[in-house]
Short mmCIF file of C-alpha atoms in Angstrom, two decimals:
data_model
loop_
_atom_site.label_atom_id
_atom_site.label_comp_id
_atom_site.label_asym_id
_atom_site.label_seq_id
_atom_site.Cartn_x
_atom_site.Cartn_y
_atom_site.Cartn_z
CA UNK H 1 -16.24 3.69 3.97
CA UNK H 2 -15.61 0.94 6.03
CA UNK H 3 -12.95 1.19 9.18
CA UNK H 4 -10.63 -1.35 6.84
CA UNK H 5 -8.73 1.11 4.65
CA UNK H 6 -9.17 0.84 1.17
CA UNK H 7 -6.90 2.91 -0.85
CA UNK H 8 -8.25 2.66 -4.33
CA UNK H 9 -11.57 3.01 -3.15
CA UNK H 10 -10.34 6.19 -1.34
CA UNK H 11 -8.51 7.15 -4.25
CA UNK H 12 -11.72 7.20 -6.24
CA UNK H 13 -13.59 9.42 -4.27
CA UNK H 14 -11.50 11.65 -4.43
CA UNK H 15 -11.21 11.34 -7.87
CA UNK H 16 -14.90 11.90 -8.18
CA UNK H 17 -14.67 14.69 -6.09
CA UNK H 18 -12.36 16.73 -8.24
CA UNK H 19 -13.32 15.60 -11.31
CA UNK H 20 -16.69 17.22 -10.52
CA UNK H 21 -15.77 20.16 -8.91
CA UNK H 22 -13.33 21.54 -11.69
CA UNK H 23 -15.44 20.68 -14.46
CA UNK H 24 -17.73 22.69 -13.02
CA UNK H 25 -15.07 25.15 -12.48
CA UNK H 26 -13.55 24.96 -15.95
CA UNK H 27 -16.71 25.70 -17.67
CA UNK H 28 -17.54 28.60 -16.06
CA UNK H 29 -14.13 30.07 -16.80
CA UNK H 30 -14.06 28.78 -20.44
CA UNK H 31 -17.84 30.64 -20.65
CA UNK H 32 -16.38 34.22 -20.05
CA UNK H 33 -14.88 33.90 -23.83
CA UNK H 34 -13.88 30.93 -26.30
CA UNK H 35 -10.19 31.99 -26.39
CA UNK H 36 -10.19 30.40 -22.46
CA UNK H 37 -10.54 27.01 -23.46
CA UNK H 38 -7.45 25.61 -23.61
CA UNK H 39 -6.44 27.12 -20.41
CA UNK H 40 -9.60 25.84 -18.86
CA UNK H 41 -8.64 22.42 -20.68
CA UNK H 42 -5.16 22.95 -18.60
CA UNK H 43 -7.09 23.21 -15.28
CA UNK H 44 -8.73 19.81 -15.33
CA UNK H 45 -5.35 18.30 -16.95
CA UNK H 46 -3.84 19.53 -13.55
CA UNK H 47 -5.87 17.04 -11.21
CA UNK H 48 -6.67 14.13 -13.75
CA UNK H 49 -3.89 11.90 -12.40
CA UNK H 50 -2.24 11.37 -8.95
CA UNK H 51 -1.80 9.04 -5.94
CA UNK H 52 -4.18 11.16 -3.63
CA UNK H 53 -1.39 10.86 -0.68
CA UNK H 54 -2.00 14.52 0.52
CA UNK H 55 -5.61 14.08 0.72
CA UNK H 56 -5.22 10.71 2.53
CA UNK H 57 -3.33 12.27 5.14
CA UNK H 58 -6.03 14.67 5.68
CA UNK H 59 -8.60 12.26 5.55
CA UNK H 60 -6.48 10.29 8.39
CA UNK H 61 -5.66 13.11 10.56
CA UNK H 62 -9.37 13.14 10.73
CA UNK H 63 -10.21 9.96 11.51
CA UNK H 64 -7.82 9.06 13.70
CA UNK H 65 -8.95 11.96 15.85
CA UNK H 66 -11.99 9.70 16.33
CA UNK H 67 -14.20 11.51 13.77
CA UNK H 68 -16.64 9.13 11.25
CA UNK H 69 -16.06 9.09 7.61
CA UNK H 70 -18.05 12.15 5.64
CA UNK H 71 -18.60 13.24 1.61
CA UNK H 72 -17.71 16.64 2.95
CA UNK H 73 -14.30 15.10 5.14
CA UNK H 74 -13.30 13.62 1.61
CA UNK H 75 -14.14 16.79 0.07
CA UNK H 76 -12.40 19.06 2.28
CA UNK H 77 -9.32 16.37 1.90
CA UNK H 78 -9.48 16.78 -1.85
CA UNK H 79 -8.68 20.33 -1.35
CA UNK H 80 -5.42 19.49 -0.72
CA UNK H 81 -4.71 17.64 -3.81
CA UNK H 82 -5.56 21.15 -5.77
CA UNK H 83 -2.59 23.07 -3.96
CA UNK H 84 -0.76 20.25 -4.64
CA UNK H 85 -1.93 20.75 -8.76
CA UNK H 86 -1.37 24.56 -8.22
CA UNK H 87 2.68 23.96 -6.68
CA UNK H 88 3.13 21.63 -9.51
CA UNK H 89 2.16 23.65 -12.51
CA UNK H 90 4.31 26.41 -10.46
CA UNK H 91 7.09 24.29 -9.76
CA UNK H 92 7.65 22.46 -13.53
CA UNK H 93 7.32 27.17 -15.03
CA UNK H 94 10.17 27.67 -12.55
CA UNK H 95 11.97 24.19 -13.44
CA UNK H 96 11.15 24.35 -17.51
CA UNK H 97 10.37 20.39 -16.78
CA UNK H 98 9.15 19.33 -20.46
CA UNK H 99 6.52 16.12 -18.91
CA UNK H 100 4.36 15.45 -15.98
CA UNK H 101 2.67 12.40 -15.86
CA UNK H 102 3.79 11.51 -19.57
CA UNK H 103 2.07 14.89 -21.19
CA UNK H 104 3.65 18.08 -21.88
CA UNK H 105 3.82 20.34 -18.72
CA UNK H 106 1.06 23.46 -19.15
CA UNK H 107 3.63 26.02 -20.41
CA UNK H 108 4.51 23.96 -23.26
CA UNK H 109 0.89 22.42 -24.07
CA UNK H 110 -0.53 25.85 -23.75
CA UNK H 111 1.96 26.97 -26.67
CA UNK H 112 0.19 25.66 -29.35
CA UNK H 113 -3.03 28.30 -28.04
CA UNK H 114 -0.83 31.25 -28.32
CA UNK H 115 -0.01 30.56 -32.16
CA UNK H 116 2.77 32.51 -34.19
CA UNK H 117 3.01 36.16 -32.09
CA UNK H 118 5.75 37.52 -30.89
CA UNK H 119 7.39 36.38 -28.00
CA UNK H 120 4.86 33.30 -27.87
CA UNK H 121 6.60 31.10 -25.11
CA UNK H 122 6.76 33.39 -23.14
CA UNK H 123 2.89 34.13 -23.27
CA UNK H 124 2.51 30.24 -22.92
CA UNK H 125 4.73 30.38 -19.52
CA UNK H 126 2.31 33.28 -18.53
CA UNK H 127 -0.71 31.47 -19.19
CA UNK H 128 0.55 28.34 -17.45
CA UNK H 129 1.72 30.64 -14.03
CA UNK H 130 -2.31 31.65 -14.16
CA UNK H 131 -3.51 28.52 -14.11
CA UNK H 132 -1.79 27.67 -11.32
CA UNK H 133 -2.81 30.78 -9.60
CA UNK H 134 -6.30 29.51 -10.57
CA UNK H 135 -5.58 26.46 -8.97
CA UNK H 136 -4.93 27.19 -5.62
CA UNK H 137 -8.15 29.86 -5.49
CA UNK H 138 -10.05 26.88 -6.06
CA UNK H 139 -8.08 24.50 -3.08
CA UNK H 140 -9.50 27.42 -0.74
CA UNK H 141 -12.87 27.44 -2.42
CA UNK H 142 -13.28 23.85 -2.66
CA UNK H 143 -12.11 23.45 1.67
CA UNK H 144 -14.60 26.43 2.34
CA UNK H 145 -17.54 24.79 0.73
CA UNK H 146 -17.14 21.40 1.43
CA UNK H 147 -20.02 21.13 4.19
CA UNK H 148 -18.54 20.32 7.43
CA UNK H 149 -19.47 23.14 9.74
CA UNK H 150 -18.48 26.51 9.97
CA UNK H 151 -16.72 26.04 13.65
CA UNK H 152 -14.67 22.83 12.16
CA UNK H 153 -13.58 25.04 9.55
CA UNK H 154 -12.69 27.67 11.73
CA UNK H 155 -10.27 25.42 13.32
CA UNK H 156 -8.18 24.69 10.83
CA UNK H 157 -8.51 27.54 8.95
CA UNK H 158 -5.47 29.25 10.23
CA UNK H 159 -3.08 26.51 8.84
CA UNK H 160 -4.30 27.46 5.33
CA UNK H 161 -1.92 30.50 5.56
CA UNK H 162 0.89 28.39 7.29
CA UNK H 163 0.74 25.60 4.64
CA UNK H 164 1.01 28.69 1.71
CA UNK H 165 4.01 30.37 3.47
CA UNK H 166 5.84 27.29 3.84
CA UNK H 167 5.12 26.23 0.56
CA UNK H 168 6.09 29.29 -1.08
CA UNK H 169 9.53 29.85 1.33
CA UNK H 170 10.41 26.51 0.06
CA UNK H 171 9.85 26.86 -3.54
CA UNK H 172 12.15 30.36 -2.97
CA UNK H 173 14.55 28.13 -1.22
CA UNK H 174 15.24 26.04 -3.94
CA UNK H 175 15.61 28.84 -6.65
CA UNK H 176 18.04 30.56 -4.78
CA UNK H 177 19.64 27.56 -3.90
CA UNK H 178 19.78 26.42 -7.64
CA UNK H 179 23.35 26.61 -9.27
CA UNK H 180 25.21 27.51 -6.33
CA UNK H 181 27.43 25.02 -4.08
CA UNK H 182 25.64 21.44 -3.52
CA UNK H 183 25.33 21.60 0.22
CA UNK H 184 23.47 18.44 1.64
CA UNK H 185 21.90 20.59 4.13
CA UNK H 186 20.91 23.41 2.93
CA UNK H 187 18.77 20.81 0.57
CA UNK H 188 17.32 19.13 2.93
CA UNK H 189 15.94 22.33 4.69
CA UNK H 190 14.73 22.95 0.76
CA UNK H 191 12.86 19.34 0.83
CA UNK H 192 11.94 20.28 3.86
CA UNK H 193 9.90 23.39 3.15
CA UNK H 194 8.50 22.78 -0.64
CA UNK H 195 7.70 19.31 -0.01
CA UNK H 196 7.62 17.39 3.46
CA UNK H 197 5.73 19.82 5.34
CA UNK H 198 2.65 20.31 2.52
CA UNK H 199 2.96 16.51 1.63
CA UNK H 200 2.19 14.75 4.96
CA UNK H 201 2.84 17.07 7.68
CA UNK H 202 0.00 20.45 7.30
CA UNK H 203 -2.68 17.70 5.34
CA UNK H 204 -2.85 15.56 8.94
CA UNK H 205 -2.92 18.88 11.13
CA UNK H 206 -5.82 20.39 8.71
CA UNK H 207 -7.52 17.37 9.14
CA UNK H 208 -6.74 17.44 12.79
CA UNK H 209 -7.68 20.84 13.34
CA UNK H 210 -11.09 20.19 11.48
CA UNK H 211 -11.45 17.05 14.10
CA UNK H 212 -10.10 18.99 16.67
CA UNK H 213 -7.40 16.97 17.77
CA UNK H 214 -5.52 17.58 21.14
CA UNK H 215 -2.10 19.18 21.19
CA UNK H 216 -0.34 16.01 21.62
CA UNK H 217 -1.87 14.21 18.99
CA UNK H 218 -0.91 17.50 16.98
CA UNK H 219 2.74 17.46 17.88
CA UNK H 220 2.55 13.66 17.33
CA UNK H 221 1.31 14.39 13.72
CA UNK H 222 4.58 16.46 13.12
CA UNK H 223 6.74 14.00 14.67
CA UNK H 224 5.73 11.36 11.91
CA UNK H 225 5.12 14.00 8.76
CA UNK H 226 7.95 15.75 8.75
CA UNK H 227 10.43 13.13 8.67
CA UNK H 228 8.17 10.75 6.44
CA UNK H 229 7.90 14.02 4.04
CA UNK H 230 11.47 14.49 3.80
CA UNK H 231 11.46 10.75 2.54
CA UNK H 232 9.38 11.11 0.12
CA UNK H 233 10.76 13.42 -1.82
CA UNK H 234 14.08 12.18 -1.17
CA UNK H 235 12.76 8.68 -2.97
CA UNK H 236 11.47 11.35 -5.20
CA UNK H 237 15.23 12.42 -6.17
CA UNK H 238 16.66 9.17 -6.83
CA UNK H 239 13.57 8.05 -9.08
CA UNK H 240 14.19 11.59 -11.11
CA UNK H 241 17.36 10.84 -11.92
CA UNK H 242 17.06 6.60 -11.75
CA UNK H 243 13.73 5.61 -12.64
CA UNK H 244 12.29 4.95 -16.21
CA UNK H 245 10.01 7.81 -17.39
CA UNK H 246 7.23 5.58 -18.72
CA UNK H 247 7.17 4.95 -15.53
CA UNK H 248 7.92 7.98 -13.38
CA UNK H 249 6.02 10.32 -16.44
CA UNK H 250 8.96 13.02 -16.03
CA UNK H 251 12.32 13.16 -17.91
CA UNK H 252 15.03 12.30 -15.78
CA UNK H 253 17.79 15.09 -16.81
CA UNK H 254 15.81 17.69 -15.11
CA UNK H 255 17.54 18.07 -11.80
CA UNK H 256 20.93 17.76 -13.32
CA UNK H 257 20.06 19.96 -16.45
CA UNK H 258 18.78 22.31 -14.06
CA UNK H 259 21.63 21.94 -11.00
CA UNK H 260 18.60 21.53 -8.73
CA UNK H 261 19.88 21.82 -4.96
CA UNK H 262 18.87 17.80 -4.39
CA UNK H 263 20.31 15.89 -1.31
CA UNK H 264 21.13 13.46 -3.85
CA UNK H 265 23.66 15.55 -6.12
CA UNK H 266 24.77 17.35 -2.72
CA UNK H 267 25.32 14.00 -1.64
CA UNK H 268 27.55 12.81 -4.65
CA UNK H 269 29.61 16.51 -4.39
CA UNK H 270 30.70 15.54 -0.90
CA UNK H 271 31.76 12.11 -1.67
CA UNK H 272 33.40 13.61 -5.21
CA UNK H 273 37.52 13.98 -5.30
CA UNK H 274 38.66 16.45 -7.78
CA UNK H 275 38.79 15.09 -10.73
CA UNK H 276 35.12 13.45 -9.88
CA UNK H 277 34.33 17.10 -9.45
CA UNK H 278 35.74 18.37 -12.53
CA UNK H 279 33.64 16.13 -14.25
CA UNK H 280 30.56 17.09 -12.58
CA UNK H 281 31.34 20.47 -12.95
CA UNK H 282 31.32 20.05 -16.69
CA UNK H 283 27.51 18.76 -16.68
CA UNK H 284 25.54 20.21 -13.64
CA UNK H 285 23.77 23.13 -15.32
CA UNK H 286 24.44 22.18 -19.00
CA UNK H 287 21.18 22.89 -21.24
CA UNK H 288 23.14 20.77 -23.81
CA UNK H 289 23.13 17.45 -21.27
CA UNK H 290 22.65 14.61 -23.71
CA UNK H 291 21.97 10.62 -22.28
CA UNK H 292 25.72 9.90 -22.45
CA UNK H 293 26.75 12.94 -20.23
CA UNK H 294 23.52 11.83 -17.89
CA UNK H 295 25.15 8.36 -18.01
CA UNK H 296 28.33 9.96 -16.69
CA UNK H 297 26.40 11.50 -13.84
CA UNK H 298 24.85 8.27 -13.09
CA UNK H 299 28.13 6.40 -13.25
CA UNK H 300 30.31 8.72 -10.73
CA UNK H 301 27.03 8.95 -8.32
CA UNK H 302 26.97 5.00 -8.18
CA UNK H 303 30.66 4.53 -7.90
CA UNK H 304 30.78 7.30 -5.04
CA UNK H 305 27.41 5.36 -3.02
CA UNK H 306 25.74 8.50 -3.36
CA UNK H 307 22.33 6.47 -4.16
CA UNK H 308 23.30 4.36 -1.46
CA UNK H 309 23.31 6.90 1.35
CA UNK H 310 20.06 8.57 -0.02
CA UNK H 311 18.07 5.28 0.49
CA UNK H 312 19.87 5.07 3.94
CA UNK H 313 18.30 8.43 5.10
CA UNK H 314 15.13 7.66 3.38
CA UNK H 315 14.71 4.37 5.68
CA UNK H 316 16.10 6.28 8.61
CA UNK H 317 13.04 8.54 7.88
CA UNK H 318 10.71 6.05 7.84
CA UNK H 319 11.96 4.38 11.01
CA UNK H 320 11.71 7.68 12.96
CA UNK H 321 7.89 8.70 11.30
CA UNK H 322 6.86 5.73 12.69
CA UNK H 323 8.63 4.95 15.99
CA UNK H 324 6.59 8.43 16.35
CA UNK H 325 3.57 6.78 15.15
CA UNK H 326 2.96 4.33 16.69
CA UNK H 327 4.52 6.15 20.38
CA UNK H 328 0.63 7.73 19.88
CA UNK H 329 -1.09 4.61 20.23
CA UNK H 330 -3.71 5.31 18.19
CA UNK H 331 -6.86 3.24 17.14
CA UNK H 332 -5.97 0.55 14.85
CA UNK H 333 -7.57 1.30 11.69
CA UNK H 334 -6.01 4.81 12.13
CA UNK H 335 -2.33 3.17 12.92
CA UNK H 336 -2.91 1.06 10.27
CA UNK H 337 -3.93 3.21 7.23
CA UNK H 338 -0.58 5.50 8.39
CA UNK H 339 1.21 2.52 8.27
CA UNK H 340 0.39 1.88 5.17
CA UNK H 341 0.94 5.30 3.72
CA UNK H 342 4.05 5.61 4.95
CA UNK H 343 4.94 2.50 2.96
CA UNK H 344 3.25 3.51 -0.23
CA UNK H 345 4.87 7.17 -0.07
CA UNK H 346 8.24 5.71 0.32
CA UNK H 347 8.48 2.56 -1.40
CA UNK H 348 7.28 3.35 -4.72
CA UNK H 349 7.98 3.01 -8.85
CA UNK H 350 6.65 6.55 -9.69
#
């Protein structure tokens, strides 16, 4: 790869990688007995699409450490595009989201292997919390054998366990969080922990730690991921609710059918007199949300500037990731390529 940074040509390395290495993966599971197929079928569903932002961030925290470009760097930065697979087919069980990516999540495409029995969906939901189990064996497998040496992988080893924690506190965060008063920052700590810190910030430290990056360059990492995680899933909440879904692939009443705690409806209850909040009150939670009740929701959170303060703290975000950014003075094809990620995580149709 050359020092100019290409991301579709990253992209399809990446692609290549994991294409590969579940295939591989899927057929030996599917080969312990024919009834495993579909779920195998579900495993290489999980990593077919994606922007490959988490493993870009590895790849950079890498190479801005100095460190050449490697098969076995891209591999080990692929890795983190399975735990991101593995907290997606977790997080859309928990959620009940219907679509990913324009297909039926795992725990409803799964249903139609389970056939007529008794208490069939939720077998399918069971199914679909395996393969995500599944998943996230195979990030570790795929890091541990991706042929950088033993003492590199040593390194960063440790963060494995961090990035899991994290990941996990958040996704508790959010259930328990779910349904009860919209505080704006109690969901930001939420963002914080399910999505910020496994999106940007742990993928450029792993990749550091593999390069073996200095503590400041470490703490410099931090100071750009967290806030430029936090912004992307904050863009992330207004294109849930805003964007089209043959563009975004999801369906856009899930965070209101499901009184997720988003910055964006905690946002919207602060701004909200009462009789703003008696209407809200009527619809945040309903399993019987139809598009004109979603259009109410839309209609208060526009009239209020809710959207409008969400894409202020978004570009506040962005400003302070990369004030922090470029305070490293790092070589340019490293400051460049986070540049540019920090763009294409933030500004973005899907």
């Amino acid at each position: 790869m050359t020092e100019r940074w290409d991301p579709g040509a990253f992209k399809n390395r990446v692609d290549e990688v994991l294409r590969r290495f579940v295939a591989e993966e899927a057929d030996l599971f599917a080969a312990v007995d024919p009834l495993l197929s579909p779920v195998a079928g579900q495993l290489e569903a999980a990593v077919a699409d994606g922007k490959r932002l988490r493993a870009a961030f590895c790849y950079w925290g890498w190479r801005a450490v100095g460190q050449p470009d490697s098969d076995a760097l891209v591999r080990a930065a692929a890795s983190m595009e399975l735990v991101h697979a593995a907290a997606v087919v977790h997080d859309d069980l928990i959620d009940d989201s219907p679509l990913r990516h324009g297909r039926p999540t795992p725990h409803l495409a799964l249903r139609a292997a389970v056939g007529d029995r008794a208490h069939a969906d939720d077998t399918a939901r069971s199914l679909a919390m395996l393969v995500g189990d599944l998943l996230m064996s195979l990030a570790g497998q795929l890091f541990a054998t991706c042929g950088l040496p033993a003492a590199y992988l040593t390194r960063a080893r440790p963060l494995w366990s961090v990035l899991a924690r994290e990941l996990i506190a958040g996704e508790c965060l959010e259930i328990l969080r779910t349904g009860t008063g919209p505080d704006t920052s109690a969901s930001l700590k939420v963002i914080r922990y399910k999505t910020a810190k496994y999106t940007v910030e742990q993928p450029l430290l792993i990749g550091g730690a593999l390069a073996g990056a200095g503590r400041r360059l470490r703490e410099g990492y931090s100071a750009y991921g967290l806030p430029l995680g936090e912004a992307f899933q904050l863009r992330d909440d207004l294109l849930g609710l805003f964007g089209a879904p043959e563009h975004t692939g999801k369906a856009n009443a899930d965070d209101v059918r499901g009184h997720r705690p988003t910055a964006l409806l905690a946002e919207t209850w602060r701004l909200a007199r009462a009789d703003d909040r008696e209407r809200l009150g009527a619809l945040l939670g309903s399993r019987d949300l139809d598009a004109e009740g979603l259009d109410t929701v839309r209609e208060v959170m526009c009239r209020l500037g809710a959207p409008d303060r969400i894409e202020h703290m978004i570009g506040a975000r962005v400003t302070e990731a990369l004030d922090a950014l470029h305070e490293l003075g790092l070589p340019a094809p490293s400051a460049h390529a986070l540049t540019s990620l920090a763009r294409s995580a933030t500004v973005r149709l899907s």
